Coordinates of C-alpha atoms in Angstrom, one line a residue:
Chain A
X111 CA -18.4 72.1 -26.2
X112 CA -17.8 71.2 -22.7
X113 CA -14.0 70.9 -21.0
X114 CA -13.3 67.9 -18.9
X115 CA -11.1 68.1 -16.0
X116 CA -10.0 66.6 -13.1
X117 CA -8.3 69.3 -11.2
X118 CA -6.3 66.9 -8.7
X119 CA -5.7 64.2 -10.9
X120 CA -1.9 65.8 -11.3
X121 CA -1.1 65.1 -7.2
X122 CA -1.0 61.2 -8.3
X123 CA 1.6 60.6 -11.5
X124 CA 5.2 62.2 -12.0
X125 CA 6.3 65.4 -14.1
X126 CA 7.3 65.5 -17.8
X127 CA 9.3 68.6 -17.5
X128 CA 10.6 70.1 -14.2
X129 CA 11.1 73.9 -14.2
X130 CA 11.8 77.0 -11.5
X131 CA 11.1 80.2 -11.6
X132 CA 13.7 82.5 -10.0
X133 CA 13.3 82.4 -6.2
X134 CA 11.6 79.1 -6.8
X135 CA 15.3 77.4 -7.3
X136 CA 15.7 78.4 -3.6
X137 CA 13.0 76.6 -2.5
X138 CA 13.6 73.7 -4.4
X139 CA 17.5 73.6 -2.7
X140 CA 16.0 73.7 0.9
X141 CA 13.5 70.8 0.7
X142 CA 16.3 68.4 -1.2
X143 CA 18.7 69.4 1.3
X144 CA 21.1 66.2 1.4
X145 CA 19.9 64.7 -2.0
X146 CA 19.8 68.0 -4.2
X147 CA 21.6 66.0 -7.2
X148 CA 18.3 64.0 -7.2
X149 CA 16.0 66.3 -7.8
X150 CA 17.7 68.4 -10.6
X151 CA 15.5 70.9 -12.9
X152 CA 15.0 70.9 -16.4
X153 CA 15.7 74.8 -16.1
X154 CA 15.1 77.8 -13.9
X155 CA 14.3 81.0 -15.1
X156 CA 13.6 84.2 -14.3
X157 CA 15.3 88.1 -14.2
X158 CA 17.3 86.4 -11.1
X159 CA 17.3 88.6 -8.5
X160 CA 15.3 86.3 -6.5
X161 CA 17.7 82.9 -6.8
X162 CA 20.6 83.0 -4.5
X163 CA 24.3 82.8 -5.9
X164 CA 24.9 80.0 -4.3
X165 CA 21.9 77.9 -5.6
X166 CA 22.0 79.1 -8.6
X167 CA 25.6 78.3 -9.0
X168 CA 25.0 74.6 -7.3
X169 CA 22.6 74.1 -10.6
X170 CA 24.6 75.5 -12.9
X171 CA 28.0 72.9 -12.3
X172 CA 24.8 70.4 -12.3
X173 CA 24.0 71.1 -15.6
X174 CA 20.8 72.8 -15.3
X175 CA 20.1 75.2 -18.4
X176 CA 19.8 78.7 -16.9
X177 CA 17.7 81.1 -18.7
X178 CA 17.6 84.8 -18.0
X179 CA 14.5 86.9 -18.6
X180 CA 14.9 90.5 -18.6
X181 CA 11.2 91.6 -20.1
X182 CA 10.0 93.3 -16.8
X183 CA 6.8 94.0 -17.7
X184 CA 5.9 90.3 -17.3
X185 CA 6.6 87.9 -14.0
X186 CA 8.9 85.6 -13.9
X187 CA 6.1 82.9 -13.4
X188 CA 4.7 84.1 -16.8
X189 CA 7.9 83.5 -18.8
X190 CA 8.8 80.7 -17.6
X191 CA 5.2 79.4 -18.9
X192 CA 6.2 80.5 -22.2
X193 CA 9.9 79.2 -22.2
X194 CA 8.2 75.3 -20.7
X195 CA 5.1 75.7 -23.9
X196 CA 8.4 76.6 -26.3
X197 CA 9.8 73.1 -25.0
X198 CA 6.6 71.5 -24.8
X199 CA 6.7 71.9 -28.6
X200 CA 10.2 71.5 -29.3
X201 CA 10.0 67.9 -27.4
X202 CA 6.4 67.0 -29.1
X203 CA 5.0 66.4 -25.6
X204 CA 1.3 65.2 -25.1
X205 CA 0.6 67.9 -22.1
X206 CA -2.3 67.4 -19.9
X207 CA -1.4 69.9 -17.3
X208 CA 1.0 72.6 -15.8
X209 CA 1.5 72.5 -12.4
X210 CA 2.9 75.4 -10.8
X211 CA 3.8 74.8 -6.8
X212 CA 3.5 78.2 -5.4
X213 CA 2.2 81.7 -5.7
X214 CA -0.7 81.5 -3.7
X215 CA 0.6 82.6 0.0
X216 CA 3.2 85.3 1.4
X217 CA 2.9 88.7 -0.6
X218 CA -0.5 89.4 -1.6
X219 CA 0.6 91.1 -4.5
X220 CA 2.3 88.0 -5.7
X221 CA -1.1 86.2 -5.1
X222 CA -2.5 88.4 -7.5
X223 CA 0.5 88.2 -10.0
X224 CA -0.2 84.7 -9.9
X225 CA -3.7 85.3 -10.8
X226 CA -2.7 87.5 -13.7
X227 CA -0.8 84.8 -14.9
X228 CA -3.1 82.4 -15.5
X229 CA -5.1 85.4 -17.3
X230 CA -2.0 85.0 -19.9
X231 CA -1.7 81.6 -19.8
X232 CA -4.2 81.1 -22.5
X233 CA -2.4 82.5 -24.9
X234 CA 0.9 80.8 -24.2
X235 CA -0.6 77.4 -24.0
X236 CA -3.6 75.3 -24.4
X237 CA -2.7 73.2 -21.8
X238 CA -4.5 73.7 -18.5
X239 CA -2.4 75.6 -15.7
X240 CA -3.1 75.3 -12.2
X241 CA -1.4 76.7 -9.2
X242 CA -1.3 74.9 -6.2
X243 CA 0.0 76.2 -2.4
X244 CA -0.6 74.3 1.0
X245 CA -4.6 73.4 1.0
X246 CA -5.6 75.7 -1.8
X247 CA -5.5 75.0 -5.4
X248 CA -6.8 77.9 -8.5
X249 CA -7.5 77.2 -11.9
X250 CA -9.3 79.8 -14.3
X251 CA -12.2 78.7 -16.6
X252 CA -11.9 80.0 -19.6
X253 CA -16.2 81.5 -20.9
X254 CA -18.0 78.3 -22.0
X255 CA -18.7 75.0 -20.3
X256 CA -16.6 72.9 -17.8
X257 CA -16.9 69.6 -16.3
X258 CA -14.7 68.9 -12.7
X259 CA -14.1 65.8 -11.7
X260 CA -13.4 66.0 -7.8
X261 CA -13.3 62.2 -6.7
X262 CA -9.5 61.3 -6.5
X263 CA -10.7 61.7 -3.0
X264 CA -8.3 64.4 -2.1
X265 CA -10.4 67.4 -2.5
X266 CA -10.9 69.1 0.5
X267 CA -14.1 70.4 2.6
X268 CA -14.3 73.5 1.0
X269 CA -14.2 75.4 -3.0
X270 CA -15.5 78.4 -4.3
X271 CA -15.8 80.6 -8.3
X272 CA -14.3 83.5 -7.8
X273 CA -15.3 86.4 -10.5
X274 CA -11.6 87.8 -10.8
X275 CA -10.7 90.1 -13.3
X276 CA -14.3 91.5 -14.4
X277 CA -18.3 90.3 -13.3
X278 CA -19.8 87.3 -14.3
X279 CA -23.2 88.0 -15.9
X280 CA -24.6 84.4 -15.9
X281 CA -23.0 81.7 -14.4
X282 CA -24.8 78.2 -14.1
X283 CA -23.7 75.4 -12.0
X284 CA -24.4 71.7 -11.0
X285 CA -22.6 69.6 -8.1
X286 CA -22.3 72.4 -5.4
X287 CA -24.1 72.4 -2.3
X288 CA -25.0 76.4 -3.6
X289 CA -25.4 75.9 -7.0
X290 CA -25.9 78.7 -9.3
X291 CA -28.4 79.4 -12.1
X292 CA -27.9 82.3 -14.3
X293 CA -26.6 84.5 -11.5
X294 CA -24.7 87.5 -11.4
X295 CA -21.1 86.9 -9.8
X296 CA -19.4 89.7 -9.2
X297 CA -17.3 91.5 -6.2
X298 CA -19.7 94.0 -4.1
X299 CA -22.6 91.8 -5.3
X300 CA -21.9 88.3 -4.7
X301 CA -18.7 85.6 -5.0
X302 CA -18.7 82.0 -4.0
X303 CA -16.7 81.2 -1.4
X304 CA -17.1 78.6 1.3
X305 CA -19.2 76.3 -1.0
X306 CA -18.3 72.2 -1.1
X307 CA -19.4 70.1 -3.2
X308 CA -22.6 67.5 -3.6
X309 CA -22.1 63.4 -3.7
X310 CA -22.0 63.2 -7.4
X311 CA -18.1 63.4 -7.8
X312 CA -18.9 66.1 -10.6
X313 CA -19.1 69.6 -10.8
X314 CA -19.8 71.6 -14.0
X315 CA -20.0 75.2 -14.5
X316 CA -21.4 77.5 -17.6
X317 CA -19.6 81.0 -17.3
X318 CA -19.9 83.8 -19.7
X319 CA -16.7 85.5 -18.7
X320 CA -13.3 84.1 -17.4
X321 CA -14.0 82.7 -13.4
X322 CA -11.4 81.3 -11.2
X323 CA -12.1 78.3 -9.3
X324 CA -10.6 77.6 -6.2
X325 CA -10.5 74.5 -4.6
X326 CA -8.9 72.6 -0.9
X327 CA -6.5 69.8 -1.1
X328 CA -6.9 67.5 1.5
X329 CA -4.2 68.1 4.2
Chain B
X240 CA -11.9 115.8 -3.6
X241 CA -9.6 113.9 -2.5
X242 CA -9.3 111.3 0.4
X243 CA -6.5 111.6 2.8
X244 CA -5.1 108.4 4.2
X245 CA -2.0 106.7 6.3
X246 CA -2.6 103.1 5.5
X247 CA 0.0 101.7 8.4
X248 CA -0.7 104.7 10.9
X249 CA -2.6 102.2 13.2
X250 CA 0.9 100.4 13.9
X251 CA 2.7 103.2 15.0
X252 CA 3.0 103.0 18.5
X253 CA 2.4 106.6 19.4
X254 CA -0.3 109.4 18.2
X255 CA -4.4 109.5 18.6
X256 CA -5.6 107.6 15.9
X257 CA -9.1 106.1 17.1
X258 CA -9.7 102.7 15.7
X259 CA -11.4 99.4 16.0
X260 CA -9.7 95.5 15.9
X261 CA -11.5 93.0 14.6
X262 CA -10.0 89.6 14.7
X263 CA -10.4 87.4 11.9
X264 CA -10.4 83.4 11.8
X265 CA -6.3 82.9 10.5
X266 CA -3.2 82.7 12.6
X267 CA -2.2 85.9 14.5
X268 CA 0.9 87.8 14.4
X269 CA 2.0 88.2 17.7
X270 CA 4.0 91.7 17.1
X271 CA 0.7 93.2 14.8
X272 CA -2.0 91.9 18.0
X273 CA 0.1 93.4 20.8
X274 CA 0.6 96.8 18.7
X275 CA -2.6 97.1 18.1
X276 CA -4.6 95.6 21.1
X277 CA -4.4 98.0 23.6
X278 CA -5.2 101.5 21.9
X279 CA -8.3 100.0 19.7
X280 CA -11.6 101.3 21.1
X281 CA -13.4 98.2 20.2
X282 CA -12.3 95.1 19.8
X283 CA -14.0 92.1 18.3
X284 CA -13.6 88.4 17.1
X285 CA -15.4 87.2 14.0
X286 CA -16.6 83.3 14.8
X287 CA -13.3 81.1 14.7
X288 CA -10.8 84.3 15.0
X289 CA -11.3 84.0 18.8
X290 CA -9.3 80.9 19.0
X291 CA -6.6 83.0 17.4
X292 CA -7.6 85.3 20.4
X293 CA -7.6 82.5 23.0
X294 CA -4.2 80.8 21.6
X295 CA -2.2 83.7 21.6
X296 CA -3.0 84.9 25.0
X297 CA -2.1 82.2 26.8
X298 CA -1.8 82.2 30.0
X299 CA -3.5 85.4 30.2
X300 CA -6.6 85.2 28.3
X301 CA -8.4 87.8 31.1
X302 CA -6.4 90.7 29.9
X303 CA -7.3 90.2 26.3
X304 CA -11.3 89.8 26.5
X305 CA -12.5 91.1 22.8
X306 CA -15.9 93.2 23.2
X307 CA -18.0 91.2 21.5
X308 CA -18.0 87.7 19.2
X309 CA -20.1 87.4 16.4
X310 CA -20.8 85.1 13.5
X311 CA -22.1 81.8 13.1
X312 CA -20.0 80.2 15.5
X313 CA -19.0 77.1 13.0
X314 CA -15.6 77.5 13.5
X315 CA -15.1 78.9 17.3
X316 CA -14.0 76.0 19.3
X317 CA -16.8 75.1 22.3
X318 CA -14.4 75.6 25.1
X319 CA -12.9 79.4 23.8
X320 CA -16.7 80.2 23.7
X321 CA -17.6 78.9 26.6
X322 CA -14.4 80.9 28.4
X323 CA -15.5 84.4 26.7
X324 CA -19.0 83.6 27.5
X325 CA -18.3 83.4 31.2
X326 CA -16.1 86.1 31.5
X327 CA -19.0 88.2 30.0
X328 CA -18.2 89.3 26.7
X329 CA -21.1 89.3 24.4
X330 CA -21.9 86.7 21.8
X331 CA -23.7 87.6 18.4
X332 CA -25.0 84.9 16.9
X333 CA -25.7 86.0 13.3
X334 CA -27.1 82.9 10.8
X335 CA -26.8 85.0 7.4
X336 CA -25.5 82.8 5.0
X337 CA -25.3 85.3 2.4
X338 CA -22.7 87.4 4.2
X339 CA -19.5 86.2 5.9
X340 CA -18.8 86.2 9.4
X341 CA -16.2 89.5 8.3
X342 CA -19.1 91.4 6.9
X343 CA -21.4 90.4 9.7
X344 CA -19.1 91.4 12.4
X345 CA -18.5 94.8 10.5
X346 CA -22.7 95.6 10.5
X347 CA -22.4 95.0 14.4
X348 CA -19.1 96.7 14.7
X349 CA -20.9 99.9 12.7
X350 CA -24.1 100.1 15.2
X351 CA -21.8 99.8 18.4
X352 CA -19.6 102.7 17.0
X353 CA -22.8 104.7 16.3
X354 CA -24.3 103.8 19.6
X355 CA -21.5 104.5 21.8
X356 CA -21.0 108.1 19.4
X357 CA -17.4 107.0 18.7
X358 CA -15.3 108.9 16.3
X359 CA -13.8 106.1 14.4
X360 CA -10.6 106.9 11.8
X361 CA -10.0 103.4 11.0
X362 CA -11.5 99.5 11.5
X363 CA -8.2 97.2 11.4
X364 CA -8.8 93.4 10.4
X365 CA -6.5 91.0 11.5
X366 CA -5.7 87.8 9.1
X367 CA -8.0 87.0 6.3
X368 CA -5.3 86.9 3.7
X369 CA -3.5 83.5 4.3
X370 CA -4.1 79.9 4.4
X371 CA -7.4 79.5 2.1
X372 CA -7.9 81.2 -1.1
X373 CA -11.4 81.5 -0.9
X374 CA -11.3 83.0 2.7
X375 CA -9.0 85.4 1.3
X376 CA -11.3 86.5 -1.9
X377 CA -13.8 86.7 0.8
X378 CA -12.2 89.2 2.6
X379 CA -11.5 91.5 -0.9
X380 CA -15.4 91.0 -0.9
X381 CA -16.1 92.2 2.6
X382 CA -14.0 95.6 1.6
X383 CA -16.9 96.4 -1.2
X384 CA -19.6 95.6 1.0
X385 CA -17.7 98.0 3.6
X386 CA -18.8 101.1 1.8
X387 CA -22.2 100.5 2.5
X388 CA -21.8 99.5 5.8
X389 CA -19.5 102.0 7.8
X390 CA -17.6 105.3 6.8
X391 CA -14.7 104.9 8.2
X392 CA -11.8 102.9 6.0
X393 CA -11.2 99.4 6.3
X394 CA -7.6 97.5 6.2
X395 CA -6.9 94.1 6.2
X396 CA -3.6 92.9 7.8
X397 CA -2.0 89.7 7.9
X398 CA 1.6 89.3 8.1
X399 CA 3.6 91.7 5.6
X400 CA 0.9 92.1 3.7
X401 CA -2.2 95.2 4.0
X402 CA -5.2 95.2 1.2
X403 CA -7.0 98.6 1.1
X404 CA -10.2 99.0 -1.5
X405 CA -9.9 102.3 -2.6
X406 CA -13.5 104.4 -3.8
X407 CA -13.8 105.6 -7.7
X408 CA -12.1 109.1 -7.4
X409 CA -8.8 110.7 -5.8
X410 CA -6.9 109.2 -3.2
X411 CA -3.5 110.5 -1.7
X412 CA -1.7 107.9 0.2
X413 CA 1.0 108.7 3.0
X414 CA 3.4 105.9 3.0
X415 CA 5.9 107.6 4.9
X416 CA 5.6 105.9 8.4
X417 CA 8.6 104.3 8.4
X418 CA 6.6 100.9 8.4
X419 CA 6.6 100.4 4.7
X420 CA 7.9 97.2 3.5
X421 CA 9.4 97.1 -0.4
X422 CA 6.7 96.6 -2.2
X423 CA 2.8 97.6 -3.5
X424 CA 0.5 96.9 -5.8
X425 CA -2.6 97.9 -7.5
X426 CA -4.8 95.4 -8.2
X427 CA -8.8 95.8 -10.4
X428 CA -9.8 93.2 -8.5
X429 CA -13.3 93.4 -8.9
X430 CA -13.5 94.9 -12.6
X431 CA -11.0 96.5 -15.3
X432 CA -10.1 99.8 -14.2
X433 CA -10.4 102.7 -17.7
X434 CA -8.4 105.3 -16.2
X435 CA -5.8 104.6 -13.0
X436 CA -3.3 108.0 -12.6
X437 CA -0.7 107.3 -9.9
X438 CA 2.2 109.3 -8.7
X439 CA 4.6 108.6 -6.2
X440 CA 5.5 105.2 -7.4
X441 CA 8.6 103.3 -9.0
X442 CA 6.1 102.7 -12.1
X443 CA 3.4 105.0 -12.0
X444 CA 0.4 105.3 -14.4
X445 CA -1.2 107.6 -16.6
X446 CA -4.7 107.5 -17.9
X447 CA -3.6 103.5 -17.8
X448 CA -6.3 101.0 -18.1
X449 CA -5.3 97.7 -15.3
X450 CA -7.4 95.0 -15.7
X451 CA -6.9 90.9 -15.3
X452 CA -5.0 89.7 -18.7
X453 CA -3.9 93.0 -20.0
X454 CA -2.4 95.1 -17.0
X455 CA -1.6 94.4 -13.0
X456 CA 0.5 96.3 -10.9
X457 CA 2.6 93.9 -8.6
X458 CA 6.4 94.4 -7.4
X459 CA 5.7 98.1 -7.4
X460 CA 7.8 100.3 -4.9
X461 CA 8.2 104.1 -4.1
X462 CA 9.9 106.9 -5.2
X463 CA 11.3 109.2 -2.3
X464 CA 8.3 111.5 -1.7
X465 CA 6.6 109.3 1.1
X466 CA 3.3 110.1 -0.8
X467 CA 1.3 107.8 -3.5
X468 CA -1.8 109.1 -5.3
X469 CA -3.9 107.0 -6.8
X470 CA -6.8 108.4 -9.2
X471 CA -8.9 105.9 -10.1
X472 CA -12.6 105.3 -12.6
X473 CA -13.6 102.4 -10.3
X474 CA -12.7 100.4 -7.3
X475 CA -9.1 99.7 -7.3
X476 CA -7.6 97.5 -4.3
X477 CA -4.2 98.9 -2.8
X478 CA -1.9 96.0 -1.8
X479 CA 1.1 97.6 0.1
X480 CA 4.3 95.9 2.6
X481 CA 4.3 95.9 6.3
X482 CA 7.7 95.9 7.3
X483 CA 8.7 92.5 9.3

């Protein structure tokens, strides 16, 4: 059974469901600044020490539902995955994708947190998740086989599978200018980075473990 | 036995720490180059990190000629080559495609340090953890090549943040420079990790297993001691503040 997917395909249409996470409702009130009553969340969440008082009071007299996570084993990214899939199901929403701006730049540890997010994300919903930060995009394939589209034409020059988490024993690929055939992917041995892609407009990949795929966004 | 280590010692601006700079293809921090420029040994550029180089010495470029540049030279621009090249620093062309231009200029980095007879207690990298995510995983892949390339410890800086890939076995970590920003990290980047043991932290571990999905230590922070010690079953890769 082979997952289709066409990783960009999100930068084109508008959101279902608009959420922040924490220090994310920050963000959000610097680039409306003028016309923040336009671009009002669904809800921001998080353990809040992140959000500033004064943003997070702004949404609050807006009438933006303010949910606070104290479970501190998990990130605040990762909860407010599982609060959006609770709403996902309470609206009956047809999902195709989460889109989380963010998480990829700055701390590396946050990076990484990012990362272990998306390691959780299949178990709080089975729709795809993908994170997206200036020119770089991450998505992880789940073991089995995949099928990327990558001719919205705004991928970028370069991409990259990535064996995160724990080796690859056999990973098989088609569409890459260094494809792989039953190859070992792991750190200290080999990981694919600064690949691009053939001129088929598809890639597809057969993993045997989780993999991240990275991608560029055109700039 | 247990390994002994300062992670931001190289940015303190006294003491006799002997290490090398190599410059990596991302934008520079101006208060990390200057810090570390003039008491590095050796000083290289890997391929496109010597416009970095050339950019933020403007003006004057002649007081900040890197030993050598090495890599492909697919991303250094024709006129920064051109400059170094006439002011005689070396260019190493090196056309592996299997390695990147980090791990390259590390190999070439590890013969000059041998040649020369240099007692080496660090290699710095500057950059190679912003701007694209695959250049940053290829980085964290550099660091495990590392072990079999030099003995000396290898950092990565770029910004506020330091990655350090820490061997299978004891490590104790002085974090007491006055450099440390509020955070750290532990990160089994490369596989799951049975057994980490940590003390010295906010949330230390015992015995813990971290590993993608299950456990990650991120938003870490330290308790007063000003020492962190990490015992580890297999690589582990220490993520650590620089203070801004």
């Amino acid at each position: 059974m082979e997952r289709a997917f066409t990783p960009l395909e999100c930068l084109l249409p508008a959101a279902a469901l608009r959420a922040c996470a924490d220090g994310g409702a920050n963000h959000l009130y610097d680039i409306t600044e003028g016309s923040q009553e336009s671009f009002l969340p669904d809800y921001i969440s998080g353990d809040f020490d992140s959000i500033q008082p004064e943003v997070k009071e702004y949404y609050k007299v807006k009438g933006c539902e303010l949910i606070e996570t104290m479970d501190q084993d998990l990130t605040d990214f990762t909860k407010c995955l599982q609060i959006l899939q609770k709403k996902i199901e309470k609206k009956g929403l047809q999902i195709d994708v989460i889109v989380a701006l963010g998480g990829l730049g700055g701390r590396f540890d946050q990076t990484m947190a990012s990362v272990e997010t998306l390691f959780h994300a299949t178990n709080i919903t089975p729709s795809p998740v993908i994170v997206i930060q200036e020119c770089s995009l991450i998505y992880l394939l789940q073991p089995g086989k995949h099928k990327l589209h990558v001719d919205t034409g705004l991928e970028g020059p370069w991409c990259g599978l990535i064996p995160i988490g724990s080796p690859c024993e056999s990973v098989t690929t088609t569409g890459l200018r260094w494809n792989l055939t039953n190859q070992v992917l792991k750190f200290g041995t080999l990981v694919s980075t600064s690949n691009t892609y053939d001129d088929s407009g598809i890639v597809t990949i057969e993993t045997d473990k989780p993999l991240l795929w990275t991608m560029a966004i055109k700039s």
